[in-house]
Amino acid sequence: MPIKAGNEYMSSKRKSLIPILLLVMIVCVVGVVYLATFHKEDMQVVVRDFVTRSLGDHVVIEHIQVGFFPFPHLELRDVSIQDPEQGTPVFQATYIQLDLNFLSFVQDIPMPHALIIEHAVFDLKRDENGQWNYQNIFQKESSDQVEIGAWLLGRSLKLTNGTVHLGDRYRRESAFIIHAEDVELQVEQLVWDGPTEMFLSARFSEGDTRSVLSAYGTLQDIGGFLKEGTTIGRDASPQFDLHTRMDLDRRTLVQLADLLDVHEVPIGLQGRTKVQGHLHFAPGIAGYDLSVSDLVVLTDSVDLNSDINVKGLWRPEPFTFSGQWSSAPVAIQHLPQLLPEGLIPSELSDAIHRQSISGKIQAVSATFTGSSRKEAGHTLTGKFQLSEARLNLGPQLGTVKEMTCTINVGADEIRFFDLRGQYEELPVTQGQGTIVFAEQGPWLTTEFGGRVSAPKIIGLMQTIAGWSLSQRPEEALQGKAGSGLLTMRFAGPLKDPQAIAFQSAEYHAERIAMQLPGLRMPLTRVEGIFAVSEDRLRFENVTGLYGNSDFDIQGTIALEDQAYTDDLRIQGYFSDRDLPTLLSGPALPTQETISGKSQYLLMVSGQLRNPSVKGRISLQGLEIHLPGILYKPSSLAGNLDFHVRVGKKRQFTFESMALNLPSVRFAGKGTFHYDQTLTFNASLTAEPIRFESLPTDLELFEKTISSGTMEGVVHLRGKGGEWRSWSKSGQVTLTNGVVNIEGVRSPISQVALQVKLAGHTAKLEKLQWNLENSQTQAKGIILAWDSKPNMKLSLTATRFDLDLLLSRDKQRSPLREFLETIAGTAKVSARLRFNRASYRNLKVRNLSGQLNVNKGIIRIDRIRGKADEGTIQGRILVNLPVRQPAAMKTWFSINSVPLLTLEKTLLDKQTLDKRLMTGLMTMEGTLQGHGRNPLGVLPTLKGTLKLTIHDGRIKRGVVIPKILAIMNLPNMLQGEVDLEKDGYPFDRQSGTFAIGEGRIVSRDMVMDGPVVKMTAAGQYDLVNDDLDVVTAVSPLGSYFELLEEIPLVHLLLDDDERGIDLAMFSVKGPFQNPAIEPLAVESVAFGVTGFAKLALSILKNTITLPQKLLFPEDNKEANTSSHEPKEQESEDASMETY
C-alpha cells in the first residue's frame, strides 16, 4: 500500500509541472522576439517625450541610456530641472537610474518601479511671500501633461551623494542659506496619499563643521507638499514621523533653528551638539505642529533629555512651543548663555554674573513654553537639582557653601527645598526657600538649618542676628553640652546680597546644657524652641532641669536698645536642693529651712536688666522649718505670692510679698541686695492669727501658743544670713494667749504680750500670764534679745506659787527646763515683788527680792517676806546647767513662823500622823549641796542650822513621847496634865546642827518645859537613815515632887556640886522608828563618854546656869572645862564649789 501511494504522488507532481514549464517557454520566446525587434533609439525618444510631457520644457536630460541586464532600466545622465519662472536650476543630478519591468516597454508611458539618483543637487528657495521654487516645477503647463508625481508614486527611491542648498527669505531681512552634502535618501515605496517609509542622512558643509543628520521613519500624505499655495492646509495633510540623529556644531544648530523660526539659540552652546529623537511633523489646528519626543541632546555644556512641541509652523502668525526636558548638571554661570535671552530675569542674571549664586544645576523635569512673538516671552517651569553651589548672603551674613537642593521653578517664582550644605560652622541638613520675581527684581526668601552644638549656638547667633553680648541679656550665656536643630530665615533682593537680611531663626534644643549668668549650676536637659529674630527672642515650650528642679518657659523677649518683655512666663517644680545655688556667690541659707518639691509660676515683664517679676510658689509639697518660729509639713497647702523688681547689681525690691497658709497670712515688702553678701531692708506684717484655728499639723512657735490672737509688724535691716545680727524694729502683740512651754507641766494661760523692737533691743511694755494659781506680770527691756539676751525686768505677781520653782515628789520642778534655758542663754536682772506667794501650806506676803541670772547661775538676793506673823529673809544661789544636776547654796533666816505651817508644808501626811509639834520657829543658817553624787543630794549637803522653837507642844512623835511614856509621865501627871490630848508642853526647844559628809550632828539640843528638861546630843546618818542620839531628862518645875518617884530618875552627885535627878536614854535606829533604851544608873555613876557625856553636861549646864548667873561667887573655884565638840565652821559666803 505505501509503494502504490508513493507512485501516485509522483505522478501528480509531474502533471503539475508541465503547465509551468510551458509558461516559461512562452515567456522566453516572447522575450527573444521582443528583444529582436526592440530599438534603443526608439526608447530614448519615448523617454524624452515622456519627461517633456510630464515636467515640461524646463527638464533637461543630456543622455539617456536603456539597459536590459540584469533587468530593464533607464539611465539618465546630467539631468536638471529648471524653475520655470526664475530660469534657474532647482534640481540637478549627474545620474538617475529608472528600474523598469518588461511590461513597461509595451506601455505608452514607461513607469519605473524604482529610482536611483546619484550626485543630485537641490537648490531650494522660498521667497518673501513664502513661495517655494520647487512648487513651480510641479505645476502642469497643459491639461495633458503628466505630473512628475506619476514617476514617483508607488516607486522606491534611492538618493546618494546628494547636495541641498536651501535659501529662505520669508519673513527675513536677509536670505537664510544652509548647505547639506552627502545627502542619502531611501524610500521603499513612495505613496502620495499614504505612509511612506524613508531613510535620510546628510552632512552640513559649512566650513569644517562636519555636522551630520540622519533620520528614518514614515512620511504621510507627502503629495500635499506639491500643491500650490503659500501655506499648507489641513486638507493636504502632509506629515512625517522620523527617528532623527544629529551631530551639529553651533553654526549649523543656529541655522536649523533659524529655519524653524527659532531665533534665540543659546550662545553658550559652543562646540558640538549631538541630538537624537523622534520627530512628528503634522498639520495642527493652525499650520503645522512639530513634536519631538525622546530627544537627547549632548553638548559640551549640557546634556538634555527632552520632549518638544511646536505649534503653528509654516503660517504667517508666530508659532508657539513647549518642551519637557531633563539634563545633566550644568554650571549656573552658563545658564544665561544656554537659555534664551529673557528667560532668566536680568537681576537674576546679574546675581549669577556676580557669583551671588554659583554651582551646578540639573533639570530633573522641566517645561519650557513660549512663542516666537517677542512680546510674548518665554516661560520655564519644572523641577531642578542644585549641587556644589554657593549662596552669598552678603559680607555680614556670610556664604552657604557646598549647597545642594531641589528646585521647583514656577511661572512667577522659584521654590527650593531639601537644602543641604555648610553655613559658617553649621552643617545645613534641611532648608527651603523661594525666589519671587517681583517688580523690583527677584526677591529671595529662604530658611535652612542643621544641628548645632550648644557651645556654638551663642556665637553663631551673635554673627547672624548681630547681637552684641555686652548689651544683650545673654551676656555670659554659654552652651555646655548637647545639640539642637537650628533653622534660620533670610530675605532680600538677589541683585544686592548686602541687602539680604536675617529675618528669624528657630533653635529646637534637644537635651542641651546651658550656663545662665548668675546661676551656679547649668540648665540641663533643655528642650523646646528658641525663636530668634533681629529684635525678638521667643520661647516656645522650653523645658529643662536646674539640678532637680524643672522649668517651662513661654514668652517673648524684645531685643532692642534695652531688652524687655511683657509676657515671659516661667513655671515648673523646684526642689529645695537647688535653692542655695540659684545665685552665684554665697549660698542662700535655705537648705535647712525648706525641703521638698513644689510648683511655681513666674511672670516676667519690663526691661530684662531691671525686670519686674510677679510670682506664686505653691507651698504644698514643701516642708518649711524655721526653728522656733514655723513648721509646715509638705502635705499642707499654701502659697507664697510676690512682686519683685530686679535692679542693678542684684538689687531686688519686693513691692509686695504674702505668705498664705490656713488661718495665717504674713505680708511684707522691702529691698534685698545680693552681691558678695546679702543685705536687705524689709518689713513683715503678720495679720491677726487665731492659734486655735490653725490646722493641727501647722506649728507656729513650736506650738508653744495653743490659743490666742497674735499680730505684729517687724522691720528688718541687715546683712548676711545670720539673723541675729540683723536690726529689727516693730511691735508684736498677743492677747488671750495660752502658751505651752516644754518642761512646764501646765499651760500658761491668759497671756497678754506687747513688745516693741528697736534694733537689738526689745521693750517689754506688757507681759502678763497665769500659770496654775500664779498671776504674774513683767515689764522692762531686753538688750541683745536676738543673740545674748540681757534682761532688765520688773516681775510682779498678785499670786505666785513657789511650787513651780521647787521639785516635788523627787521630780524636776515644773519650770526647771525653762529656767535651765534662761540660765544658759540669757543674762537677767529683775526686781521681784509678789503680793502673795505660797508653797503648799506656806503663805508668804509681800515677798520681794533681786534676781540675777548669768552664765548658768541663778542668784536671788535680799529675799524678804512675811509668813503669818513671822518673817522670812535670805538669799539663794543656784548653778543650773542644762540637762545636768544642779548645785545650790542658800543663806536664810526664819523668824517666828508657826512650826505647824512648816510641818504641813514640808512633811507628808504619813509623817504628820507620826510627828506633830506646834510653836513658833526661828531658824537661821546656811546650806549647800549638789546632785552630782551618784548617791544623791544628801551626801553632798553642807551647812549649819540654828533652830529655836518657842511656846510649843509635842502632840505626836517617835522619840520624846516614847521617852515620856517609858518614864510613865502620862500616868503620873494624870489629873494634872493630859499629855494624850494636849500634848507635851515646852517653853523652848533649841539646837545647833552641823551638816556635812552625809550626817547631821548636834551637841546642844535642849528642850525646856514645865514638866521636864531634856538635853540631847548625837547624829543622824542621812544616807543610811541611822539615828544615834543620847538624851538626858530631868524632872523640874511644879511637877518635880511627883516626878521624883519615877523609877528611872536617880540622883546624880558630881563632886561638890549638888545632886541632879535625871534619867538617860539611848536613841538609835531608823529615823521613823528608832529604838529607845534607858541607860543603867551604874554607867552614869561611873562616868559616861561621847554623846552621853555631852547630853549630861548640857543638862547640868541647863540646870545650874541660872544659879551661876545669879550667884557667881559660888562658882569661883569651879573650873570645869567644857568638852563640847567643836562645831563645824560656817562656810564662807561664796560657793567654793561653783
Tab-separated table of C-alpha atoms in Angstrom, residues 840-843 896-907 912 915-922 949-953 955:
chain	number	residue	atom	x	y	z
A	840	ARG	CA	1.858	74.263	149.685
A	841	ASN	CA	0.573	75.402	153.122
A	842	LEU	CA	3.136	78.144	153.491
A	843	LYS	CA	1.688	81.537	152.668
A	896	SER	CA	8.613	83.387	164.458
A	897	VAL	CA	6.984	81.296	161.820
A	898	PRO	CA	4.418	78.776	163.058
A	899	LEU	CA	6.023	75.373	163.091
A	900	LEU	CA	2.781	73.666	162.256
A	901	THR	CA	2.605	75.562	158.941
A	902	LEU	CA	6.087	74.458	158.029
A	903	GLU	CA	5.343	70.890	159.027
A	904	LYS	CA	2.274	70.761	156.851
A	905	THR	CA	4.291	72.308	154.053
A	906	LEU	CA	7.343	70.073	154.209
A	907	LEU	CA	6.054	66.778	155.617
A	912	LEU	CA	2.383	64.037	160.204
A	915	ARG	CA	5.092	63.543	164.295
A	916	LEU	CA	3.319	66.750	165.147
A	917	MET	CA	4.712	69.729	167.024
A	918	THR	CA	3.473	73.264	167.418
A	919	GLY	CA	5.142	76.510	168.334
A	920	LEU	CA	6.851	79.470	166.766
A	921	MET	CA	10.043	78.594	164.986
A	922	THR	CA	13.055	80.759	164.436
A	949	ILE	CA	11.036	76.822	168.846
A	950	HIS	CA	9.049	78.754	171.454
A	951	ASP	CA	5.839	78.009	173.285
A	952	GLY	CA	5.057	74.763	171.671
A	953	ARG	CA	3.603	71.389	172.313
A	955	LYS	CA	1.470	66.214	170.153
